[in-house]
Structures are given as C-alpha cells and as structure tokens.
Amino acid sequence: MTTADHPLDSAPAAVPPGPAAAPQVPPAPAAAPAPATPVGAAIPETGAAEPDQAQTGLAKPGVPEGAAEASVARVRPAEVSEVSELAASRPAGRPVSRQAQTGPAHRGAESKPFNDITHRVLKPPVRQVLNHLVMSVTHEGWEKVPRDEPLIFAGNHSSWMDGPLVVIEAPRTVRCLVKSEMYKGIVGRLLMFVGQIPVDRGRPDRAALHTALDELSRGGTIGVFPEGTRGSGEMAAVQHGIAYLAVHGRCRVLPVACINTGAALPRGARWPRRSVKVRVVFGEPFEVEVPANPRSRRALAAVAEDIRVRLADHLATARAGAALESPGAE
C-alpha cells in the first residue's frame, strides 16, 4: 500500500459552507516519507516492522480483544513444526537431519521416521558373514556414494537376492520398495523391522510413493528396482515410478549393478551357490532434468527413459570390468 492509499494520510474533506461562507480548513502537511533502507544494511531493532498475525497468532491493532484471544487459543506450542524452523534456517540444498523430524513430512506417508540404528549396528557383522561364509560377494564403488544427501539407489533385478544385497552392501541405510506380497510371516516382520517399504505393484500406490518421498525429504536413501520384477536384469525397460521419485524428491540417482546374482541363486534354488562370485558395483550418482510440468505422464516417461539409458550404461561398464578381471581375459 502506498502512502497515498493509507486512510490516515488522505486529505480531509472540505468544510461545507454555512450562512457565511467560511474558509476551508487547509489540509495538514503530509509527513515526509522515511528514507529507504539500502540493500544489505542492518535493520535497527527499534522501529522494526510489526510481526504478521500469521507468524505470532496475535491480532493486530484495531482487532477486538476477543478475536485476539481466539487466535491465541488456536496456536499451541505442540503444533509448531520443528522441521519448518530448521528448514528456514539451514542452507539451501542441505537435507534436514533425520533426528530433527518427528512425523511424516508428506500427508500420504504411512511410516514414521525410521530409526536406522539397526542398520548401523547389525550391518557390519551381517555383511562379513554373508560375503565370506554364506556367499562370495564383493562390493565396489563405496567412495562414489555421497554420505550427506538424499539418494535413490537404482539397480537391475535378476534375483530376489538383489534387494538384500543392495541393503547390506551399501555404506548407507537403504530402504527399498518391496512388493506387498512379501510381507507375510517371519519374512514380513523382518522387512518391517529393517524399515523396508511395502508397495502394491498392481496399482499406483500413492502411500508407498509418499512414504519414499518422506524418507528423501529427511536426507535418507531409497532403493528401487525400476524393472518392476525379476527378469534378465538387462534394463530393457523401466517403470515410471523412479522418475516420479527423482523429480518430486529433488534428488540424484545412484546406479547399482548386481552381477551374477541370478547364477548364484537361480529360480527354484533354496540356498545360494558359494562358488559363484557376486559383485555389487555402485556407480556415480547423476541428476535428472526436472520437466516444466512434473506431473505430465509424457514428461515422466522421458525422464524414465533417460534413467534407463544411464543404468544400462553402468551395468555394461560393470560387466566389462568383470570380464577383464576373469582369469581367461587378456
């Protein structure tokens, strides 16, 4: 509102003439406008602008006392979002601390913040037993995994061991999207204990997507196998869910190549073959281009295709490295 628009600064109306035409009262001189504060100058504490009602919950001057008391009653300390305060004070692009949030950041999320102490305590010994006693597994590319930003681990899928291997071999806590059919009996309880996220593959599962976005908003990591189901693991096609997560989660995608998992545990086998050497290769994370309309199916399809090409390139590079390391390679 400009100075001329303010009701207190408008010129008074002329006095109507009586029997003897009285002279009009001259308007009071307008107050000189305050000098503008230069950019970057410190704002003095005295004379600071009055806080907005939405920030304090208090009524501004001129509002009845009853309205002010009602607005104060609506604001309780328990309703103040600690996450919003932290997000306003932290530098742009840095994830919010996992311990700073106490509830879901997305309304559609069904899970509370996951306490990853189970991963930090149990993963090292489990990794040693799995890699050297149960199977023959090596991991590569740990130095390429960022430790302080949200990530999507995206891998190929040729065996049901791919998911557990990515979770166990990754240097960070990874919560994978796992088909809801697996959440039965002792396996289902174990999946819930380690924080995996159930997803219904027969329909667009918004609850699972929002739970994954909730984890990314805390600076966590999500594991996705975008082929959708076990197959050859060649990355011939990917589903659009990973594009939705990458675009709306505003995070990078880190490719993971699971080599020889299908041979180590083929369909129908109950125990992995220790004679087969398995490699889990982590690649360089990459960014996706956020489309102008992030809700467009055509735009998300283009992003998914770009992700597929990058994942296929990483898979080919990892397999080429395995061929060079084989005894018969020249």
XYZ file of C-alpha atoms in Angstrom:
330
model
C 0.000 0.000 0.000
C 1.442 3.359 -0.954
C 1.464 6.408 1.328
C -1.395 7.998 -0.619
C -3.562 4.913 -0.191
C -3.316 4.916 3.614
C -6.584 6.117 5.225
C -4.697 8.140 7.844
C -2.775 10.134 5.236
C -5.658 11.162 2.932
C -6.632 14.864 2.811
C -9.647 15.854 4.987
C -12.848 16.793 3.233
C -13.727 20.472 2.814
C -15.991 22.099 5.458
C -19.467 22.687 3.965
C -20.340 26.391 3.643
C -22.703 27.872 6.256
C -24.644 31.127 6.176
C -21.398 32.983 5.832
C -19.006 31.139 3.567
C -16.330 30.009 5.971
C -12.871 29.466 4.579
C -11.888 25.866 4.007
C -9.553 24.299 6.525
C -6.200 23.767 4.863
C -5.027 20.138 4.832
C -2.409 19.139 7.365
C 1.050 18.780 5.870
C 1.822 15.150 4.990
C 4.642 13.507 6.887
C 7.839 13.137 4.935
C 8.389 9.536 3.793
C 11.050 7.610 5.672
C 14.266 7.077 3.735
C 14.548 3.649 2.126
C 16.912 1.206 3.769
C 19.765 0.376 1.387
C 20.205 -3.242 0.306
C 22.404 -5.152 2.741
C 22.109 -2.547 5.512
C 21.332 -3.749 9.010
C 17.779 -3.102 10.152
C 17.711 -1.417 13.589
C 15.843 -3.136 16.352
C 13.845 -0.025 17.261
C 11.076 0.806 14.887
C 11.074 -2.695 13.338
C 8.026 -3.787 11.384
C 5.277 -5.333 13.407
C 5.209 -9.171 13.155
C 2.482 -10.549 10.994
C -0.530 -12.140 12.632
C 0.126 -15.427 10.876
C 3.572 -15.583 12.467
C 2.633 -14.709 16.050
C -1.020 -15.666 16.351
C -1.762 -12.255 17.875
C -4.287 -9.830 16.495
C -3.093 -6.541 15.025
C -4.206 -3.156 16.448
C -7.845 -2.452 15.728
C -8.971 -6.061 16.101
C -11.289 -6.766 19.070
C -9.721 -8.418 22.090
C -11.950 -11.450 21.755
C -10.615 -12.163 18.269
C -7.047 -11.888 19.533
C -7.742 -14.327 22.364
C -9.377 -16.754 19.931
C -6.405 -16.635 17.617
C -4.010 -17.221 20.515
C -6.067 -20.205 21.644
C -5.749 -21.752 18.202
C -1.935 -21.710 18.361
C -0.394 -24.288 20.674
C 3.331 -24.975 21.085
C 2.811 -28.616 20.158
C 1.560 -27.574 16.739
C 4.654 -25.590 15.835
C 6.624 -27.540 13.210
C 10.213 -28.007 14.294
C 11.027 -29.127 10.774
C 9.815 -25.835 9.280
C 12.023 -23.839 11.639
C 15.045 -25.948 10.783
C 14.316 -25.790 7.060
C 14.117 -21.999 7.192
C 17.495 -21.738 8.934
C 19.518 -24.360 7.057
C 21.397 -23.599 3.835
C 19.632 -24.380 0.571
C 20.186 -27.852 -0.808
C 21.175 -29.465 2.522
C 18.946 -32.254 3.847
C 17.206 -31.939 7.180
C 18.732 -34.053 9.934
C 16.977 -37.387 10.380
C 16.681 -36.808 14.134
C 15.079 -33.380 13.625
C 11.751 -34.726 12.365
C 9.171 -36.437 14.499
C 6.408 -37.108 11.973
C 5.743 -37.648 8.282
C 6.532 -34.682 6.047
C 4.071 -35.863 3.384
C 0.414 -36.321 4.212
C 0.205 -39.568 2.266
C 3.153 -41.167 4.063
C 2.282 -44.132 6.254
C 5.559 -44.599 8.116
C 7.163 -42.632 10.920
C 10.818 -41.590 10.687
C 12.850 -44.786 10.632
C 15.473 -45.233 13.326
C 18.393 -46.720 11.394
C 20.337 -47.827 14.465
C 19.535 -51.422 13.492
C 21.373 -50.929 10.196
C 24.351 -49.177 11.747
C 24.783 -51.849 14.409
C 23.841 -55.051 12.583
C 25.001 -54.465 9.013
C 28.792 -54.789 9.529
C 28.696 -58.285 11.119
C 25.933 -59.478 8.780
C 27.970 -58.245 5.793
C 31.036 -60.180 6.950
C 29.110 -63.433 7.402
C 27.244 -63.094 4.100
C 30.263 -62.102 1.995
C 32.746 -64.682 3.303
C 30.775 -67.617 4.703
C 27.354 -67.825 3.059
C 28.287 -66.393 -0.358
C 31.257 -64.940 -2.208
C 30.344 -61.249 -2.518
C 32.448 -58.160 -3.139
C 31.285 -54.558 -3.238
C 32.860 -51.805 -5.309
C 32.454 -48.038 -5.559
C 31.836 -47.108 -1.917
C 33.827 -43.919 -2.478
C 31.214 -42.808 -5.039
C 28.328 -42.874 -2.553
C 27.626 -39.411 -1.021
C 27.062 -39.523 2.725
C 25.115 -36.290 3.264
C 22.351 -36.046 0.672
C 19.158 -37.886 -0.301
C 19.706 -40.583 -2.918
C 17.836 -43.171 -4.949
C 19.752 -46.435 -5.342
C 18.555 -47.956 -8.625
C 19.634 -51.460 -9.608
C 18.979 -54.238 -12.076
C 16.834 -57.174 -10.967
C 17.581 -60.795 -11.876
C 17.286 -62.499 -8.460
C 15.417 -61.952 -5.212
C 18.861 -61.559 -3.599
C 19.354 -58.177 -5.356
C 17.359 -56.225 -2.770
C 19.017 -57.707 0.337
C 22.452 -57.322 -1.254
C 21.947 -53.617 -2.028
C 20.697 -53.002 1.519
C 23.556 -54.952 3.150
C 26.432 -53.875 0.891
C 25.576 -50.145 0.710
C 27.570 -47.895 3.056
C 24.346 -46.063 3.965
C 20.965 -47.116 5.283
C 18.771 -48.034 2.314
C 15.002 -48.516 2.477
C 13.818 -50.498 -0.543
C 10.377 -50.594 -2.102
C 9.373 -54.259 -1.706
C 6.278 -55.886 -3.184
C 3.489 -56.235 -0.624
C 3.221 -59.996 -1.216
C 6.485 -60.445 0.705
C 5.011 -59.059 3.928
C 3.825 -62.364 5.349
C 5.034 -64.398 8.301
C 8.568 -64.065 9.612
C 9.823 -62.525 6.341
C 7.263 -59.744 6.571
C 8.152 -58.987 10.196
C 11.839 -58.894 9.282
C 11.169 -56.486 6.406
C 9.242 -54.174 8.708
C 11.989 -54.383 11.351
C 14.660 -53.208 8.908
C 12.448 -50.410 7.553
C 11.593 -51.642 4.063
C 8.568 -50.071 2.380
C 5.703 -52.245 1.047
C 4.383 -51.344 -2.392
C 1.354 -52.685 -4.246
C 2.544 -53.331 -7.793
C -0.976 -53.882 -9.144
C -1.953 -50.208 -8.915
C -0.386 -46.756 -8.479
C 0.495 -46.992 -4.767
C 0.490 -43.361 -3.632
C 1.076 -44.302 0.006
C 4.327 -46.076 -0.890
C 5.479 -43.205 -3.105
C 4.727 -40.604 -0.433
C 6.495 -42.693 2.212
C 9.550 -42.833 -0.055
C 9.374 -39.066 -0.645
C 9.102 -38.605 3.105
C 12.359 -40.520 3.593
C 14.092 -38.493 0.878
C 12.933 -35.238 2.458
C 14.817 -36.256 5.617
C 18.022 -36.784 3.651
C 17.668 -40.580 3.546
C 18.063 -43.104 0.739
C 15.565 -45.247 -1.162
C 16.263 -48.471 -3.052
C 14.358 -49.072 -6.285
C 14.489 -51.803 -8.925
C 12.789 -49.951 -11.778
C 12.361 -53.019 -13.993
C 9.480 -53.878 -11.680
C 10.027 -57.616 -11.422
C 12.755 -60.206 -11.701
C 13.937 -60.895 -15.227
C 17.128 -60.901 -17.209
C 18.349 -57.776 -15.434
C 19.293 -56.103 -18.735
C 17.454 -52.813 -18.061
C 15.442 -53.187 -21.253
C 12.540 -51.209 -19.758
C 11.813 -49.348 -16.548
C 8.652 -48.176 -14.871
C 7.856 -44.512 -14.342
C 7.837 -44.652 -10.536
C 11.564 -43.969 -10.308
C 11.129 -40.856 -12.475
C 8.374 -39.621 -10.156
C 10.614 -40.090 -7.100
C 13.647 -38.453 -8.716
C 11.667 -35.440 -9.955
C 9.485 -34.808 -6.913
C 12.157 -35.849 -4.403
C 14.665 -33.419 -5.997
C 17.491 -35.925 -5.525
C 20.125 -37.717 -7.553
C 20.016 -41.324 -8.742
C 22.895 -43.674 -7.956
C 23.127 -46.719 -10.275
C 23.864 -50.127 -8.763
C 24.850 -53.191 -10.804
C 24.250 -56.599 -9.225
C 26.456 -59.015 -11.184
C 25.909 -62.829 -11.200
C 23.103 -62.822 -8.625
C 20.876 -64.819 -10.982
C 23.574 -67.504 -11.333
C 24.315 -67.538 -7.603
C 20.658 -68.070 -6.700
C 18.633 -69.236 -9.726
C 14.880 -69.668 -9.620
C 13.865 -72.653 -7.512
C 17.133 -72.799 -5.561
C 16.872 -72.671 -1.766
C 20.479 -71.825 -0.979
C 22.968 -69.598 -2.832
C 25.946 -71.122 -4.624
C 29.124 -70.000 -2.936
C 31.189 -70.986 -5.979
C 29.656 -68.100 -7.979
C 31.384 -64.771 -7.387
C 28.863 -61.947 -6.946
C 29.716 -58.268 -7.350
C 27.709 -55.248 -6.210
C 29.025 -52.202 -8.083
C 27.981 -48.679 -7.069
C 28.280 -46.021 -9.775
C 28.465 -42.258 -9.977
C 25.224 -40.502 -8.941
C 23.574 -38.382 -11.609
C 20.875 -35.734 -11.742
C 17.730 -35.887 -13.821
C 16.272 -32.965 -15.709
C 13.158 -31.689 -13.971
C 10.464 -31.132 -16.650
C 8.415 -27.953 -16.849
C 5.313 -29.951 -15.936
C 6.467 -32.585 -13.418
C 3.005 -34.169 -13.351
C 2.877 -34.862 -17.064
C 2.985 -38.569 -17.890
C 4.802 -37.887 -21.124
C 7.442 -35.831 -19.311
C 7.927 -38.521 -16.646
C 8.226 -41.148 -19.377
C 11.069 -39.145 -20.945
C 12.819 -38.888 -17.563
C 12.381 -42.642 -17.005
C 13.936 -43.403 -20.383
C 16.919 -41.193 -19.577
C 17.371 -43.047 -16.281
C 17.110 -46.409 -18.068
C 19.874 -45.484 -20.535
C 22.187 -44.364 -17.719
C 21.532 -47.508 -15.680
C 22.129 -49.730 -18.715
C 25.433 -47.949 -19.386
C 26.570 -48.526 -15.803
C 25.546 -52.181 -15.987
C 27.533 -52.670 -19.216
C 30.582 -50.967 -17.680
C 30.401 -53.170 -14.571
C 30.116 -56.329 -16.660
C 33.041 -55.254 -18.820
C 35.126 -54.810 -15.673
C 34.198 -58.302 -14.527
C 35.255 -59.739 -17.910
C 38.649 -58.031 -17.695
C 39.226 -59.452 -14.217
C 38.366 -63.042 -15.233
C 41.300 -65.498 -15.464
C 40.862 -66.033 -19.204
C 40.682 -62.340 -20.098
C 43.545 -60.771 -21.987
